[in-house]
Coordinates of C-alpha atoms (C1' of nucleotides) in Angstrom, one line a residue:
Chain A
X1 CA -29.4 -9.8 6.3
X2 CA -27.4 -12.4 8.6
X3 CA -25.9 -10.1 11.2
X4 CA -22.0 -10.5 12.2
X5 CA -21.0 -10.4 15.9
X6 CA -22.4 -7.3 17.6
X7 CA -21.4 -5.1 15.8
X8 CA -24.6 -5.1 13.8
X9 CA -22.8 -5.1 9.8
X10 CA -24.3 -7.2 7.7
X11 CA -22.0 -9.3 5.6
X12 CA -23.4 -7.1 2.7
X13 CA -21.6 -4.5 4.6
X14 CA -18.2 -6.3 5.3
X15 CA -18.2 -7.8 1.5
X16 CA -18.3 -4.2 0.6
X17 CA -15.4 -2.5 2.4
X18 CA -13.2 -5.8 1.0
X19 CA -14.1 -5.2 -2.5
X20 CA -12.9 -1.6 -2.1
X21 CA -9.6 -3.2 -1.1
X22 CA -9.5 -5.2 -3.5
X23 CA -10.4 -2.8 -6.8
X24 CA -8.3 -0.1 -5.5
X25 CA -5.0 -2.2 -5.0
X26 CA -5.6 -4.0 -7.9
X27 CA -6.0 -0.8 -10.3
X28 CA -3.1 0.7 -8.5
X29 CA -1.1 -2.1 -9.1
X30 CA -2.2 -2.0 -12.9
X31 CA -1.2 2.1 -13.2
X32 CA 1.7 1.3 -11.2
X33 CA 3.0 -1.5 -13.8
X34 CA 1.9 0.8 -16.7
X35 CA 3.9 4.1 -16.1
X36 CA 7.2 2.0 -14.6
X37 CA 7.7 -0.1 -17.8
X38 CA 6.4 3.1 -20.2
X39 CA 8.4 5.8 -18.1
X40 CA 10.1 4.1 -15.2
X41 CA 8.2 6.2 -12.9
X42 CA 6.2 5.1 -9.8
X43 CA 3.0 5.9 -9.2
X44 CA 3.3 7.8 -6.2
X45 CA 5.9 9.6 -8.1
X46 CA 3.7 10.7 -10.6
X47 CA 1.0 11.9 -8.3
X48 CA 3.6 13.9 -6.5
X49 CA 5.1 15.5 -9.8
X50 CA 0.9 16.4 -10.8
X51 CA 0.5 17.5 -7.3
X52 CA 2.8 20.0 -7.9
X53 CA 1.9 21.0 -11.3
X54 CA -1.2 21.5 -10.1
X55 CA -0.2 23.7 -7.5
X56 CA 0.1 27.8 -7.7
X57 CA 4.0 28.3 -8.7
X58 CA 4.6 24.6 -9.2
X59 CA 5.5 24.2 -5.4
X60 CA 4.4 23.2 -2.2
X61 CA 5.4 23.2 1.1
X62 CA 6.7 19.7 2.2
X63 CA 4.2 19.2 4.9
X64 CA 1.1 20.3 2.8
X65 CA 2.2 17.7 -0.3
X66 CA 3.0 14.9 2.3
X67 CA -0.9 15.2 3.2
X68 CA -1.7 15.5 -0.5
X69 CA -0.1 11.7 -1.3
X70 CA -0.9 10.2 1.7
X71 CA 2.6 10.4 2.5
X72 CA 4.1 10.9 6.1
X73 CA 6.8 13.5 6.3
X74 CA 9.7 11.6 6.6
X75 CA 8.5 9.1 3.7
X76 CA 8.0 12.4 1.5
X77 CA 11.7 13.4 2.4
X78 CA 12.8 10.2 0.5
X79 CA 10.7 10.5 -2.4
X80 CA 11.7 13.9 -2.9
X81 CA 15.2 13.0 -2.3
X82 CA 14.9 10.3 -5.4
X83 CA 13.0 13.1 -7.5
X84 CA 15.8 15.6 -6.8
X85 CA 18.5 13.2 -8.1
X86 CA 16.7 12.6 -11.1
X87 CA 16.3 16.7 -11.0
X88 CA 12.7 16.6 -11.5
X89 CA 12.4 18.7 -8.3
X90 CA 14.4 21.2 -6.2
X91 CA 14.2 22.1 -2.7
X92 CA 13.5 25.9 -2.2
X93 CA 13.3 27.6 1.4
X94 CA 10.8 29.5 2.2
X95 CA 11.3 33.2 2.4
X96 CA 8.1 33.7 5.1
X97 CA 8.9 30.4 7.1
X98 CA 12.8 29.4 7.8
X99 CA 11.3 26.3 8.7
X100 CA 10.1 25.9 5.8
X101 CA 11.2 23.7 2.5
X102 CA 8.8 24.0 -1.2
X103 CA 9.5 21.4 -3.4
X104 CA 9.4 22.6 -6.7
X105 CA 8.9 21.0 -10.1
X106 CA 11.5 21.6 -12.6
X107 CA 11.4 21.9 -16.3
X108 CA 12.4 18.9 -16.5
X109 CA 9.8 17.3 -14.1
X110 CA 6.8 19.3 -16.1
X111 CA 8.4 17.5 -18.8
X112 CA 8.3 14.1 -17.8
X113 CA 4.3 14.6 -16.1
X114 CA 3.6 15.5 -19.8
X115 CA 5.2 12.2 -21.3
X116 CA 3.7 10.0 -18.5
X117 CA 0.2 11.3 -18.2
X118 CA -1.4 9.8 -21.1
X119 CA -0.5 6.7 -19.9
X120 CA -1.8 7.7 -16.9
X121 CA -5.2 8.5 -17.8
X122 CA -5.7 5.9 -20.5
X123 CA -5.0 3.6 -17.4
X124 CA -7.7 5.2 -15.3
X125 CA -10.0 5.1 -18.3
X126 CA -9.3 1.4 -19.3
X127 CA -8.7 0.0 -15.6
X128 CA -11.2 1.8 -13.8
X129 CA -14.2 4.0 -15.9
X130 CA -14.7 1.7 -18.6
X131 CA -15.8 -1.0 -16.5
X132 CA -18.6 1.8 -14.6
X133 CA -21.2 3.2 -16.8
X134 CA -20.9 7.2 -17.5
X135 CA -23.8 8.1 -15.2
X136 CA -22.7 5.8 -12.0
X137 CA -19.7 7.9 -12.4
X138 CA -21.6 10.9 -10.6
X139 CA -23.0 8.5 -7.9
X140 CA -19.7 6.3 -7.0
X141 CA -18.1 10.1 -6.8
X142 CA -21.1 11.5 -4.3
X143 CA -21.0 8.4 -2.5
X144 CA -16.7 8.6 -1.8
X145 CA -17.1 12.2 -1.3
X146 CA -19.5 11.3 1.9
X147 CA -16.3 9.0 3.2
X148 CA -13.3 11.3 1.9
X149 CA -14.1 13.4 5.2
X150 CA -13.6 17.4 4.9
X151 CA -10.8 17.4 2.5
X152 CA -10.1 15.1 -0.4
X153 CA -11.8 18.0 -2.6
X154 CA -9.1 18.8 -5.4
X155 CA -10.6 19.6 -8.7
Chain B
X1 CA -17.6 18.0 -18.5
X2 CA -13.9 19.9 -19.9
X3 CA -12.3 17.0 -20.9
X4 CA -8.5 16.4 -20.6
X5 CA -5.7 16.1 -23.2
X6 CA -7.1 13.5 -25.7
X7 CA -8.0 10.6 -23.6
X8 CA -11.7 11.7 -23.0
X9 CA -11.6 11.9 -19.3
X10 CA -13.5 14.3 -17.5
X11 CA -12.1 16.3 -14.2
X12 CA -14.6 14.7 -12.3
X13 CA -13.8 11.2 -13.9
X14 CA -10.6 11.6 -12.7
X15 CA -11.3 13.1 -9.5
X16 CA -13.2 10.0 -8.5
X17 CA -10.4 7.7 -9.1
X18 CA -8.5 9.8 -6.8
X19 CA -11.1 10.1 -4.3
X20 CA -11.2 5.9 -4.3
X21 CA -7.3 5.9 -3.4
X22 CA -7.7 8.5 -0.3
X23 CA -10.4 7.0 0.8
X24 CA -9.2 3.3 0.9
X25 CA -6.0 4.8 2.4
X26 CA -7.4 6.0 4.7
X27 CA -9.3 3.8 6.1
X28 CA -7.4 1.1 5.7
X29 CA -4.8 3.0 7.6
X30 CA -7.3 3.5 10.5
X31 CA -8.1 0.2 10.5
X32 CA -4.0 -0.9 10.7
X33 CA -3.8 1.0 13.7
X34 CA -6.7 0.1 15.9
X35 CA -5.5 -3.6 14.9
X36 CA -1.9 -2.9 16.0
X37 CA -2.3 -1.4 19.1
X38 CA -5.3 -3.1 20.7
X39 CA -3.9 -6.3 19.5
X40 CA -0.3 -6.4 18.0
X41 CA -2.1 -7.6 14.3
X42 CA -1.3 -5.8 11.5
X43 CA -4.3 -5.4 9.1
X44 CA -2.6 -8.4 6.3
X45 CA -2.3 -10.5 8.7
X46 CA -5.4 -10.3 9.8
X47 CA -7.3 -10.5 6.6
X48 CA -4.9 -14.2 6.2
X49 CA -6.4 -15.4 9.4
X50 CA -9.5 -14.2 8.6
X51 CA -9.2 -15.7 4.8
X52 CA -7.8 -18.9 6.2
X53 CA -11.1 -19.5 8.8
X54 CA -13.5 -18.6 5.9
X55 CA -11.7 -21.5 3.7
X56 CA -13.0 -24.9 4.3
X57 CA -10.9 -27.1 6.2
X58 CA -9.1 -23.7 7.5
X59 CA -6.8 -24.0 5.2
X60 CA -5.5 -22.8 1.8
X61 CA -2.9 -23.5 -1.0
X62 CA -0.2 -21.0 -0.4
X63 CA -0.6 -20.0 -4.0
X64 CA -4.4 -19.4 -3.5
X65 CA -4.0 -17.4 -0.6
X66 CA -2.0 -15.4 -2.0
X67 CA -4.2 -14.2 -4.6
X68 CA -6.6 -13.1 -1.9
X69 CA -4.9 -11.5 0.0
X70 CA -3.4 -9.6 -2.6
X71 CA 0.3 -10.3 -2.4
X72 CA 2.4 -11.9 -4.3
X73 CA 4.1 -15.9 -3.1
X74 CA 7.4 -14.6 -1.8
X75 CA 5.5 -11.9 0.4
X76 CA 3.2 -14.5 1.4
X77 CA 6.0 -17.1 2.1
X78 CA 7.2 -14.4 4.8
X79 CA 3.6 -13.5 5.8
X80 CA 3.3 -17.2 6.8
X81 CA 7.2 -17.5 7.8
X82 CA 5.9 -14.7 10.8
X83 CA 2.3 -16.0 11.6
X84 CA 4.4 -19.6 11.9
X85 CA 6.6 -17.9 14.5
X86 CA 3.8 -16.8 16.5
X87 CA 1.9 -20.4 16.2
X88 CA -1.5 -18.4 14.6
X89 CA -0.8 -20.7 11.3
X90 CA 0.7 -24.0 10.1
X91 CA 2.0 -25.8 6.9
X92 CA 0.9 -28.8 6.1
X93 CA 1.5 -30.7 3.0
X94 CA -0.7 -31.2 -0.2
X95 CA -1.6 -35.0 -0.6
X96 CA -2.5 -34.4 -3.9
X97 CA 0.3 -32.5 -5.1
X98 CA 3.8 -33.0 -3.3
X99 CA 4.6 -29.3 -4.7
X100 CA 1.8 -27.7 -2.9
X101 CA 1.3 -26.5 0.4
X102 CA -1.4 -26.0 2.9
X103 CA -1.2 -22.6 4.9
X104 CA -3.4 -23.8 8.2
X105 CA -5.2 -21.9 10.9
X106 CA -4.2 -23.2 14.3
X107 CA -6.3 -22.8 17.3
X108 CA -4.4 -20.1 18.6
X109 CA -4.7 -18.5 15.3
X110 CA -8.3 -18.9 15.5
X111 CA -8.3 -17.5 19.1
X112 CA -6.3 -14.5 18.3
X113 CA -8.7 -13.5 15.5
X114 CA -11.9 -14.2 17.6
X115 CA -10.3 -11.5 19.7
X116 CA -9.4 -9.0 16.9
X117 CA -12.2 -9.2 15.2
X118 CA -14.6 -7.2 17.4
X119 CA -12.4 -4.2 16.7
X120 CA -11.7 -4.6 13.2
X121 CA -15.5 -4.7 12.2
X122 CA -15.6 -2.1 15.2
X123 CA -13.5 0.4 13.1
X124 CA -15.3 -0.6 9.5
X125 CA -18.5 0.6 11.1
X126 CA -17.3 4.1 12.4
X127 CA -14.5 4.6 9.6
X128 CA -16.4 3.0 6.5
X129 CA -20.0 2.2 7.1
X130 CA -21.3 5.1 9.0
X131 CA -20.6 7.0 6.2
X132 CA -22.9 5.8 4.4
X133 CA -26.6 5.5 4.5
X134 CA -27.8 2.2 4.7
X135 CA -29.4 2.0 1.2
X136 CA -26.0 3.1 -0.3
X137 CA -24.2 0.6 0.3
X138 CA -26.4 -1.9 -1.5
X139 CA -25.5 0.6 -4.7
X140 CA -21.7 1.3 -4.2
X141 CA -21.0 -2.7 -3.8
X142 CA -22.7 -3.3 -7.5
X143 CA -20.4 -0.4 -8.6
X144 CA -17.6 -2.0 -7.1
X145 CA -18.4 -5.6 -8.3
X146 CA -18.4 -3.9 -12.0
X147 CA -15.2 -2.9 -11.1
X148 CA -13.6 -5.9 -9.3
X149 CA -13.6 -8.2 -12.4
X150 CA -14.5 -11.8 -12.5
X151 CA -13.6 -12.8 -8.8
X152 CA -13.7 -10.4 -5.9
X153 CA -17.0 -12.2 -4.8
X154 CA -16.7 -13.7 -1.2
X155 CA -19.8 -13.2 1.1
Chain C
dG1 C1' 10.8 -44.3 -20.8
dC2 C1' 12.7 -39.4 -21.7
dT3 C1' 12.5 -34.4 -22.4
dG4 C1' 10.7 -29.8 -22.4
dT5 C1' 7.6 -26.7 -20.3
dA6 C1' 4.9 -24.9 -16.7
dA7 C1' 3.5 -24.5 -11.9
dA8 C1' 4.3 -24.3 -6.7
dG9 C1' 6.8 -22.6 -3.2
dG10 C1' 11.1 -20.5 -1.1
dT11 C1' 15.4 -17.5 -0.9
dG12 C1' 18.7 -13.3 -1.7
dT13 C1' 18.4 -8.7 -2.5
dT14 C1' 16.7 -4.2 -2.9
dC15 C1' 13.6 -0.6 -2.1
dG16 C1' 10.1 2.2 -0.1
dC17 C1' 7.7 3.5 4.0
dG18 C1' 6.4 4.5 8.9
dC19 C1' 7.8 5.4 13.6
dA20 C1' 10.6 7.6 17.0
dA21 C1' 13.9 10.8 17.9
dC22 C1' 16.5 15.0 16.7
dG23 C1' 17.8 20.0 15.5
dT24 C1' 15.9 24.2 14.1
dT25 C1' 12.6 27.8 14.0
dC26 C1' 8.3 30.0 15.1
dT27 C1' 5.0 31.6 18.6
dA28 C1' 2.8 32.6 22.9
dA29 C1' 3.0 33.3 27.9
dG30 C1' 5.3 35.2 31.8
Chain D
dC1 C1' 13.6 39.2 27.2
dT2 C1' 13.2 34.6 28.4
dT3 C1' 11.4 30.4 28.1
dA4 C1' 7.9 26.5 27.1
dG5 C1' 5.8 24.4 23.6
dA6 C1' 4.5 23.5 19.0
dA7 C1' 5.5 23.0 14.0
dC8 C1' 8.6 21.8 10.1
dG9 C1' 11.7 18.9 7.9
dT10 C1' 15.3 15.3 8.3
dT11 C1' 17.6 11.0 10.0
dG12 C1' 18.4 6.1 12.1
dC13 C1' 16.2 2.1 12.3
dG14 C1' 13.3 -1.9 11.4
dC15 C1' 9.7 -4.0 8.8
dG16 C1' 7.2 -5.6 5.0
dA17 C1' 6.8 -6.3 0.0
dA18 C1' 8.3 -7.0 -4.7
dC19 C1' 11.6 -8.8 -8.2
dA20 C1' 14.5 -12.1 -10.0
dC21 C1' 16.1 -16.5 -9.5
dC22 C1' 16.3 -21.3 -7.7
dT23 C1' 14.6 -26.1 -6.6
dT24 C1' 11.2 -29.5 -6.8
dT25 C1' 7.2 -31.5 -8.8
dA26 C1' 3.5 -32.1 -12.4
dC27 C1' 2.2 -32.9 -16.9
dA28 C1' 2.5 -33.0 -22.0
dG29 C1' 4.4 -34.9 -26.3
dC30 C1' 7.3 -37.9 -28.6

DNA sequence: GCTGTAAAGGTGTTCGCGCAACGTTCTAAG
DNA sequence: CTTAGAACGTTGCGCGAACACCTTTACAGC
């Protein structure tokens, strides 16, 4: 229980918030590798396209999906830029807001989700649950839940 | 427990695995910032200096380094290259191997991360630790060390 | 000794992202 | 109605990282 500085953490402590560094890049980086070489698609492009499917009338409003991936704005302009060119999403105004853009996914975008996401989740189950025991799966999630703040909560 | 498509995940499985990425994001995105505004030191950089102090001798193969830090030689070769220009790290040679190199921490470098430090462990207790209740994090880091595979383990 | 293979580190290039600034539209206060 | 401020999305810019490739050195087999 050697304390650090005085801050009062415990190199417990510190060792901790590294290793979340380090599994989460690391797994990333392994889902990442898996759907660009299966699908040549990134995996912040894939979360966007699921995002979407997910949501009511396959659309969102820029600002509310840029929040969603942990994107900024501007960054989400780009992806959805590439994803338009590759006509896996359009842009649609919004009739309520003239502000306001949806990105929506196309037939086409459904279409490639579909292909991609076994990949995708026999990546999360090989990099990531396989290596946790089914019933720490309940803890782990109670435990981020406590650090995802208010939101994070998507079913 | 519906499971999805034929890969035997559960919603919640794969819930947590998107919980782990916000919440690693966004910490470590907190964390970036305090860094760069209260000292000019983006969050890699700091986890190099801190790295290279930890290593005996303050120093480490470039190739070594790389792996903890999590980034591959050529981005370490310009992680270096820029903590060169501001005279935090040197390169020395490796006497035992004229292929390898020694990434160094200089005095300066040593100073500068006595100085950042108080804020980065500063901003692991509010945005990480506090979070948690003590006894937890003794149970999420053996999760994580399931999950971080045969290295990962630096106290 | 040579030769082939692998490893260490660096370089050219490309790409994705965040920040700051901008135009547009919405909304509230007067 | 007018005007100040905020919200939404986009754009110019610079930075940081990865990929593919290159040089130099180490090490194995013959």
């Amino acid at each position: 229980m050697t304390l650090l500085h005085d801050e009062g953490l415990t190199v417990e402590e510190l060792a901790v918030w590294r290793m979340l560094q380090r599994v989460q890049a690391r797994i990333a980086r392994h889902l990442e590798a898996d759907l660009l070489d299966a699908h040549g698609l990134p995996l912040a492009s894939y979360e966007v396209l699921r995002q979407l499917a997910e949501a009511p009338g396959r659309r969102l409003r820029m600002n509310d999906l840029a929040e969603r991936v942990l994107l900024t704005r501007s960054g989400l302009t780009r992806m959805i830029d590439r994803l338009q060119r590759e006509t896996l999403v359009t842009r649609e105004a919004c009739p309520s807001d003239a502000r306001g853009l949806f990105a929506v996914l196309t037939d086409r975008g459904a279409q490639r989700l579909a292909e991609a996401t076994p990949t995708y989740l026999r990546g999360v189950r090989t990099r990531f649950l396989d290596a946790l025991g089914g019933d720490e799966v309940g803890r782990i999630k109670d435990l981020l839940h406590r650090l995802g703040g208010p939101d994070a909560g998507h079913a």
